[in-house]
PDB file of C-alpha atoms in Angstrom:
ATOM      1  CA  UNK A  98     -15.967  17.217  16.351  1.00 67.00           C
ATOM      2  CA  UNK A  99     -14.008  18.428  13.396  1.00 72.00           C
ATOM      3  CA  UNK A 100     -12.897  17.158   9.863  1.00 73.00           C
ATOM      4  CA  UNK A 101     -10.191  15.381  11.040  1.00 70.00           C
ATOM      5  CA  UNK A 102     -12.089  13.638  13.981  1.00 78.00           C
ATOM      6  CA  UNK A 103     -14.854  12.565  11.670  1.00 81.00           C
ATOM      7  CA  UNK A 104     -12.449  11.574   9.126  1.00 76.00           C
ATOM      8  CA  UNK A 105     -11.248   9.005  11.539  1.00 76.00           C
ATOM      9  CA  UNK A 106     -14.290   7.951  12.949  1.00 83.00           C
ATOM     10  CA  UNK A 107     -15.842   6.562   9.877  1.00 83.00           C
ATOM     11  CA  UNK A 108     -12.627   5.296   8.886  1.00 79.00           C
ATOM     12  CA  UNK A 109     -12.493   3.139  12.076  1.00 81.00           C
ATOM     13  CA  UNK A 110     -16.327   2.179  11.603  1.00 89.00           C
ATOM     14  CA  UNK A 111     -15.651   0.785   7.943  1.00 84.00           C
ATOM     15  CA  UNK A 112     -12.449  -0.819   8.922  1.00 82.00           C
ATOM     16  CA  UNK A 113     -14.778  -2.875  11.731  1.00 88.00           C
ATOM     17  CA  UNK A 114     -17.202  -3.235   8.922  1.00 89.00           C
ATOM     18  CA  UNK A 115     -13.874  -4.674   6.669  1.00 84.00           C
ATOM     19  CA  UNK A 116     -13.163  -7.224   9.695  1.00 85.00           C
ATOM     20  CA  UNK A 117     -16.601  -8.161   9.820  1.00 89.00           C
ATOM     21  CA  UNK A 118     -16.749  -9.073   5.822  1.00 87.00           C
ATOM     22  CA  UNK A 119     -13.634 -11.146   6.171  1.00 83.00           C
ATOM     23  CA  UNK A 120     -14.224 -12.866   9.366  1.00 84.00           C
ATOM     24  CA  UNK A 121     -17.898 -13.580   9.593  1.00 88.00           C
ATOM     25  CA  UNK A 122     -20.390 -16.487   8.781  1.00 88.00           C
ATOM     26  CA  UNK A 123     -23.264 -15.565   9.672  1.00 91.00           C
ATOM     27  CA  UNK A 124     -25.629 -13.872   6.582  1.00 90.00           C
ATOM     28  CA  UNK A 125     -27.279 -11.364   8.591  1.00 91.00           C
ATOM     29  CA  UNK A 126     -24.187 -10.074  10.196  1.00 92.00           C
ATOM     30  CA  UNK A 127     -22.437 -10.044   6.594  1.00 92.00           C
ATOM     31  CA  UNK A 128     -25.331  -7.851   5.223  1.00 93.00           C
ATOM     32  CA  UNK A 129     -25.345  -5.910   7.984  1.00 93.00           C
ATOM     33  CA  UNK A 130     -21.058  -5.319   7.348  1.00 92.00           C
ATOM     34  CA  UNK A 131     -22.039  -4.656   3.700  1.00 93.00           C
ATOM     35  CA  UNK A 132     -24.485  -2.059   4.457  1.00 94.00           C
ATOM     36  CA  UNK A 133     -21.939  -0.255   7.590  1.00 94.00           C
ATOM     37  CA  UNK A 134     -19.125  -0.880   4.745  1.00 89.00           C
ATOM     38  CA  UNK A 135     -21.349   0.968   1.978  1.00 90.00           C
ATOM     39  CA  UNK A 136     -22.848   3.526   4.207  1.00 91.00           C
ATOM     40  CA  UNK A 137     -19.056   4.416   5.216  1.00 88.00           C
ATOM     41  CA  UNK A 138     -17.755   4.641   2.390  1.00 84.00           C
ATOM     42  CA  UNK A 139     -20.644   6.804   0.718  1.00 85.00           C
ATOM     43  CA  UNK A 140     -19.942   9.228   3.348  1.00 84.00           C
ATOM     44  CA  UNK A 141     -16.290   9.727   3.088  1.00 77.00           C
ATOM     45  CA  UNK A 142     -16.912   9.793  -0.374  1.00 77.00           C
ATOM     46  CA  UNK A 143     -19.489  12.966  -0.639  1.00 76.00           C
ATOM     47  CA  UNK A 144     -19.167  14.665   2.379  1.00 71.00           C
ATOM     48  CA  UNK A 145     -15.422  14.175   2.953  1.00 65.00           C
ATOM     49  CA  UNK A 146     -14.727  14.145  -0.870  1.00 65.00           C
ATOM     50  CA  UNK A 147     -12.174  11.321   0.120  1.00 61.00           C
ATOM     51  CA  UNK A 148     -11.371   9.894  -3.122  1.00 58.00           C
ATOM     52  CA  UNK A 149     -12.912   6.162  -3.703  1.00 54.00           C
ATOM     53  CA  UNK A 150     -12.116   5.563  -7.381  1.00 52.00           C
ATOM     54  CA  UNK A 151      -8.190   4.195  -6.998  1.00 46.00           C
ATOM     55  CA  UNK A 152      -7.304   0.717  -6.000  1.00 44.00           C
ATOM     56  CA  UNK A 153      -6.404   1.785  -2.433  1.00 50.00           C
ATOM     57  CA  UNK A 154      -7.573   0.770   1.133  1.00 50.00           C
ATOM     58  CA  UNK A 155     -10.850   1.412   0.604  1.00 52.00           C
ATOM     59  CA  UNK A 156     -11.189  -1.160  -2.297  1.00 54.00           C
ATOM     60  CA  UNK A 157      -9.960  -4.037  -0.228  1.00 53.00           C
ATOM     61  CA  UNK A 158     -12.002  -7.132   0.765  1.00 58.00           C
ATOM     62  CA  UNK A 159      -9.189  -7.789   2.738  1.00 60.00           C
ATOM     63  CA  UNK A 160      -8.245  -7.330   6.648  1.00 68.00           C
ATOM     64  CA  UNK A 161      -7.876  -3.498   6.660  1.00 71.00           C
ATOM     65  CA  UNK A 162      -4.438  -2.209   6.891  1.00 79.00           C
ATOM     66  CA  UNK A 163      -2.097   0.669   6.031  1.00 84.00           C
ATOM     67  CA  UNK A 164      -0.785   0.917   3.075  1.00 87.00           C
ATOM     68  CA  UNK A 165       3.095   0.736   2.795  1.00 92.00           C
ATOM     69  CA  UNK A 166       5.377   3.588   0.857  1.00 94.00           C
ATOM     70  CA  UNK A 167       9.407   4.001   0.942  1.00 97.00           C
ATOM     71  CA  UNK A 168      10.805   7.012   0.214  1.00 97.00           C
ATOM     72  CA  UNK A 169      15.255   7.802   0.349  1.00 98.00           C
ATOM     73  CA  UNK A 170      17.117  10.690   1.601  1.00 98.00           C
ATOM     74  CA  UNK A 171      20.199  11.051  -0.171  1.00 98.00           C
ATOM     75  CA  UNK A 172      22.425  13.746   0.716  1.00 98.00           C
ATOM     76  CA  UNK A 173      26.154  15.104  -1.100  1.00 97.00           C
ATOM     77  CA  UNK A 174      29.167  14.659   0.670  1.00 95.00           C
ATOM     78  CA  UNK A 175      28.733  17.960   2.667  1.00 96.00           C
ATOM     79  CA  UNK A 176      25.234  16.582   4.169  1.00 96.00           C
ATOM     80  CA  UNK A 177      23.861  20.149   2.925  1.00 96.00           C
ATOM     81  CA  UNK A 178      21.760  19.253  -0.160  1.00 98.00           C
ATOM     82  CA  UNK A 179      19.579  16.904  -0.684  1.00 98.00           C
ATOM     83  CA  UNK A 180      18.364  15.045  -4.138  1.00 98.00           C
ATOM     84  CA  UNK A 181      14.754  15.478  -4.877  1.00 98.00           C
ATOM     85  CA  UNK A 182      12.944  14.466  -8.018  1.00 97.00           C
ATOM     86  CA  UNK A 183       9.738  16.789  -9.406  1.00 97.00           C
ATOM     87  CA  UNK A 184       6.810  14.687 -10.274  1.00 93.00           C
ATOM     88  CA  UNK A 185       5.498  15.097 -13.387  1.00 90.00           C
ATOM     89  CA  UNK A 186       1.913  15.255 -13.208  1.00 88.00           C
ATOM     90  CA  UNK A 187       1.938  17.757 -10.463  1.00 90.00           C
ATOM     91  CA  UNK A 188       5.351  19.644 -10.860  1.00 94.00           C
ATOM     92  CA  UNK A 189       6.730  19.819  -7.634  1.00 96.00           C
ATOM     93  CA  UNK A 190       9.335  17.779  -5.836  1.00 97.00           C
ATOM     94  CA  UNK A 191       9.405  15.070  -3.653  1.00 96.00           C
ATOM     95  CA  UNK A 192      11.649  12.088  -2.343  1.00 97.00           C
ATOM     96  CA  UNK A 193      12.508   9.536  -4.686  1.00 97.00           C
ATOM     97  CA  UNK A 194      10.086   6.918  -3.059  1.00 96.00           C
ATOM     98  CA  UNK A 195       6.827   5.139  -3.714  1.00 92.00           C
ATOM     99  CA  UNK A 196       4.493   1.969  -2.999  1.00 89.00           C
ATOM    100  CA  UNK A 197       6.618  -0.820  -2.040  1.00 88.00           C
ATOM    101  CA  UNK A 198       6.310  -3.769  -4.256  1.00 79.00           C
ATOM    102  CA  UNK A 199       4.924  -7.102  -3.577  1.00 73.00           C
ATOM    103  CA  UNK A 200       7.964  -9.591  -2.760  1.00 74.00           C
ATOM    104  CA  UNK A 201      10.301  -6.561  -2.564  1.00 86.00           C
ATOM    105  CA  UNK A 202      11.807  -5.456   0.568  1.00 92.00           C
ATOM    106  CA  UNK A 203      11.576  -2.414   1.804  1.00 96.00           C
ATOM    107  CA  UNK A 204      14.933  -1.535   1.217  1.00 96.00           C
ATOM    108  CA  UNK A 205      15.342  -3.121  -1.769  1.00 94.00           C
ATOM    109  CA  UNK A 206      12.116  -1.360  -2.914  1.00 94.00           C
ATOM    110  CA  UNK A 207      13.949   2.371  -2.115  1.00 97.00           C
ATOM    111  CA  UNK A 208      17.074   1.351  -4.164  1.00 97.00           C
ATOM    112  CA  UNK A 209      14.530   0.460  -7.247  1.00 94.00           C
ATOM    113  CA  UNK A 210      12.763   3.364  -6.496  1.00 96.00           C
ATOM    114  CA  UNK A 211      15.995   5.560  -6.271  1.00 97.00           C
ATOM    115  CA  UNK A 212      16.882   4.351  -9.584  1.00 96.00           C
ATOM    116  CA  UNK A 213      13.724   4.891 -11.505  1.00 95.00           C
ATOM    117  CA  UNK A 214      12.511   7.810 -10.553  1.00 96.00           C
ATOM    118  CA  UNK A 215      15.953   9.973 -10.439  1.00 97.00           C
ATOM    119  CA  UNK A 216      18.586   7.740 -12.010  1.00 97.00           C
ATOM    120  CA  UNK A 217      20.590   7.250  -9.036  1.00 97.00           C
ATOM    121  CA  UNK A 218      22.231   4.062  -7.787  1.00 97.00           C
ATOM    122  CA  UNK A 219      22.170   3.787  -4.042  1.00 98.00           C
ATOM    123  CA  UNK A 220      23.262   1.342  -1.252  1.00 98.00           C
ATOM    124  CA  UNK A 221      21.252   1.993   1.783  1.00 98.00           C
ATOM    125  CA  UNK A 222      23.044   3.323   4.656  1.00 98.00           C
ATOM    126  CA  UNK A 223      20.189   3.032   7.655  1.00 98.00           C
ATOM    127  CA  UNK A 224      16.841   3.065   8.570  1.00 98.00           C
ATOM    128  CA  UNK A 225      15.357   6.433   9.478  1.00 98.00           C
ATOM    129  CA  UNK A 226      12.335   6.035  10.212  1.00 97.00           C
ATOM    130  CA  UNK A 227       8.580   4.871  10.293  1.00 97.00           C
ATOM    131  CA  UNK A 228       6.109   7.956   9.616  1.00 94.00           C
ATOM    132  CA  UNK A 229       2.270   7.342  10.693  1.00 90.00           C
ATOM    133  CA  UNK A 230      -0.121   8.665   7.813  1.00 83.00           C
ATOM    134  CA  UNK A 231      -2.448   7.081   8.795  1.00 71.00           C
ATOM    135  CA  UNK A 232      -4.314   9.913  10.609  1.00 65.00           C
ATOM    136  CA  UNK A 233      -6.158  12.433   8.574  1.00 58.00           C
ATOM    137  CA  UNK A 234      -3.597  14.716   6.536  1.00 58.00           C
ATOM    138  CA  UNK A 235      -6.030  15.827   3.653  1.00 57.00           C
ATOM    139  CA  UNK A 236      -9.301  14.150   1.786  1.00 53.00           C
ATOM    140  CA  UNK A 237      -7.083  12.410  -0.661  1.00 54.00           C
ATOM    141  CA  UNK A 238      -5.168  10.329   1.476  1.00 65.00           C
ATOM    142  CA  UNK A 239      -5.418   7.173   2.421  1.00 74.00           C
ATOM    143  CA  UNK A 240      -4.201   5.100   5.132  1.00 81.00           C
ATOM    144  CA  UNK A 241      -0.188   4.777   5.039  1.00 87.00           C
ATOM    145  CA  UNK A 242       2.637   4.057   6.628  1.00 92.00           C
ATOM    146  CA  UNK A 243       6.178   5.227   5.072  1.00 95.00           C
ATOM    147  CA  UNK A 244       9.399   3.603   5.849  1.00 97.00           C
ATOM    148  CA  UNK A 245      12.035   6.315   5.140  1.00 98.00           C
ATOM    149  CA  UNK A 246      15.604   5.274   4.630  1.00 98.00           C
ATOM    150  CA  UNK A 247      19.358   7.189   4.248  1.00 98.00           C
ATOM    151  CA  UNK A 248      21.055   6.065   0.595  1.00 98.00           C
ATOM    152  CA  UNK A 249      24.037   7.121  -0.429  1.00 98.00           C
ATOM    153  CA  UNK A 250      24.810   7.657  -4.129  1.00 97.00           C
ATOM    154  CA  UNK A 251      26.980   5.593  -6.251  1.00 96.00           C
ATOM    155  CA  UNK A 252      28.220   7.161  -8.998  1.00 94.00           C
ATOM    156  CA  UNK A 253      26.724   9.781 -11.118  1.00 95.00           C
ATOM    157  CA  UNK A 254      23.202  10.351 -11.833  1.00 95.00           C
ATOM    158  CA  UNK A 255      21.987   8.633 -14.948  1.00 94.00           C
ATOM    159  CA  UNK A 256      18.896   8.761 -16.909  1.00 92.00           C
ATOM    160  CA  UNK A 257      15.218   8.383 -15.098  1.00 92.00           C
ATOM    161  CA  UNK A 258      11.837   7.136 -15.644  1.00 87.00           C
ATOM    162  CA  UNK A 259       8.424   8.985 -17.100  1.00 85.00           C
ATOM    163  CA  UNK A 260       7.168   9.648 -13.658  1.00 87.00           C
ATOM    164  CA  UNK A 261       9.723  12.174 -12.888  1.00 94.00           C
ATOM    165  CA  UNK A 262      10.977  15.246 -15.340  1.00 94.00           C
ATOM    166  CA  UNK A 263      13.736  17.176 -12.898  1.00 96.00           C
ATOM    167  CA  UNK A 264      16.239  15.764 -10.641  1.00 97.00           C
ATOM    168  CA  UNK A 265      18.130  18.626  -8.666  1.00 97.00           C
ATOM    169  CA  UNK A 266      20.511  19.080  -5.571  1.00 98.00           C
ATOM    170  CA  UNK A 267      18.670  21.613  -3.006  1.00 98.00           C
ATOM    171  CA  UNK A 268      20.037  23.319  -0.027  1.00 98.00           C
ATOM    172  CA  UNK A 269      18.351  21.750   2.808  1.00 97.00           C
ATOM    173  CA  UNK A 270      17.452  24.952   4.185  1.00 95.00           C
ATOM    174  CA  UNK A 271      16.175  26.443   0.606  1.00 96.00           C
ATOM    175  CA  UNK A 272      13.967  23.637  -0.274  1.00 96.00           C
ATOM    176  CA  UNK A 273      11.180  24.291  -3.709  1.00 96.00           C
ATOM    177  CA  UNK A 274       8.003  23.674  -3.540  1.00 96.00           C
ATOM    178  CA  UNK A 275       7.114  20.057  -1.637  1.00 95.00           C
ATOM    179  CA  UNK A 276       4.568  17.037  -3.602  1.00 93.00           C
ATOM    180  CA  UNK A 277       1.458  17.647  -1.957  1.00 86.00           C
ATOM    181  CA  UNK A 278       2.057  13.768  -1.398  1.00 83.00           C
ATOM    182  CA  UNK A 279       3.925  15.096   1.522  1.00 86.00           C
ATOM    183  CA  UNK A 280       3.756  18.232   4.102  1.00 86.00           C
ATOM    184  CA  UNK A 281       6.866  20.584   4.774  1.00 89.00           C
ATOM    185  CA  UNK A 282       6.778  19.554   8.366  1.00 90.00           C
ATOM    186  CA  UNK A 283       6.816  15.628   7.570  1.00 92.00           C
ATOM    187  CA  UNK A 284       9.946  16.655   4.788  1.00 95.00           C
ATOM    188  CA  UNK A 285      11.872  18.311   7.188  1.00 96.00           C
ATOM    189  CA  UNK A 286      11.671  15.352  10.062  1.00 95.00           C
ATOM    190  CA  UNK A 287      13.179  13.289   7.668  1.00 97.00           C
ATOM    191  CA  UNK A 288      15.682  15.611   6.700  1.00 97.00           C
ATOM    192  CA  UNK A 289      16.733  16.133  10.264  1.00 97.00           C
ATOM    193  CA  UNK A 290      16.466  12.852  11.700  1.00 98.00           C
ATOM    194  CA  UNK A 291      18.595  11.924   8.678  1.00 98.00           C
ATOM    195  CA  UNK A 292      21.246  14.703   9.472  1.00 97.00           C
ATOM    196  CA  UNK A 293      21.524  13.960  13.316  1.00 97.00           C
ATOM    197  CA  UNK A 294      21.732  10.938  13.381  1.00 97.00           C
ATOM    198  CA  UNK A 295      18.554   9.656  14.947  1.00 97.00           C
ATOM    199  CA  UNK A 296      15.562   6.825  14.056  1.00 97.00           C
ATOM    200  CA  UNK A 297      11.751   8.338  14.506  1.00 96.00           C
ATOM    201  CA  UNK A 298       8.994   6.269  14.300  1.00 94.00           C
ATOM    202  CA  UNK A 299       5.092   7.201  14.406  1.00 86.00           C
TER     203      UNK A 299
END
């Protein structure tokens, strides 16, 4: 069994664990889901080097569930560069995107998004996608799924938000370096699904 195989194994054992803590009335079965929940979570923690100290999944006394991100691809007229913003505490670009807010919907989460963190008014133009994170991608993430959306800009670019300190045009095919918030591979399904035409979804 590798990393990624005993990544998701414990995960599924403390999300049971989770259910249990929610759902259950009986004392010895909640200190039973207490101790699977703490045992679970000590091991991702120092022998997985998961990252515990963040209000994330593995913080909630709630049902267990994926977390939910947005992020936009906007493209220029010619469909041949795309806008990407650099984040500022790791210098290195992403899509404008983030956690959607409570009582926000998704889309209307990517056009806030859009505008804070590279200035640019959008209108959404489809749904791309649904991308799975959940599975193990490295020992700082946590369970995810990201709705990914086409926007088309309105107007020119105006000023951004603190999290961000570049917004550029790239050539599709000359992209800088990628957020490790994301993988090359994961960029460039969104990139072509957005080009073609076409929805993907896990």
């Amino acid at each position: 069994m590798d990393e990624r195989e005993v990544y998701d194994y414990i995960l599924k054992i403390q999300s049971i664990a989770k259910i249990g803590l929610v759902h259950s009335k009986d004392p010895y079965a909640l200190t039973n889901y207490q101790q699977i929940n703490d045992l679970s979570a000590d091991f991702l923690e120092h022998f997985l080097e998961v990252k515990l100290d963040r209000p994330n999944y593995f913080k909630r006394d709630i049902y267990p569930t994926p977390n939910v991100s947005v992020r936009t691809v906007i493209l220029d007229q010619s469909r041949k560069r795309l806008l990407m913003v650099r984040e500022k505490n790791e210098g290195a670009y992403s899509l404008p995107g983030g956690w959607a807010d409570l009582y926000d919907s998704p889309s209307q989460t990517a056009i806030n998004e859009s505008k804070q963190e590279a200035g640019a008014d959008i209108e959404i133009v489809r749904l791309v996608g649904i991308a799975n994170r959940t599975p193990f991608k490295t020992p700082a993430s946590i369970p995810e799924y990201v709705i990914v959306f086409e926007g088309r800009l309105i107007g020119d670019l105006k000023e951004h938000e603190y999290e961000t300190d570049d917004v550029s045009w790239f050539d599709i095919n000359q992209l800088p370096q990628i957020s490790k918030k994301t993988t090359k591979g994961e960029l460039m399904r969104f990139i072509s699904a957005t080009v073609q035409g076409e929805t993907f979804y896990d």
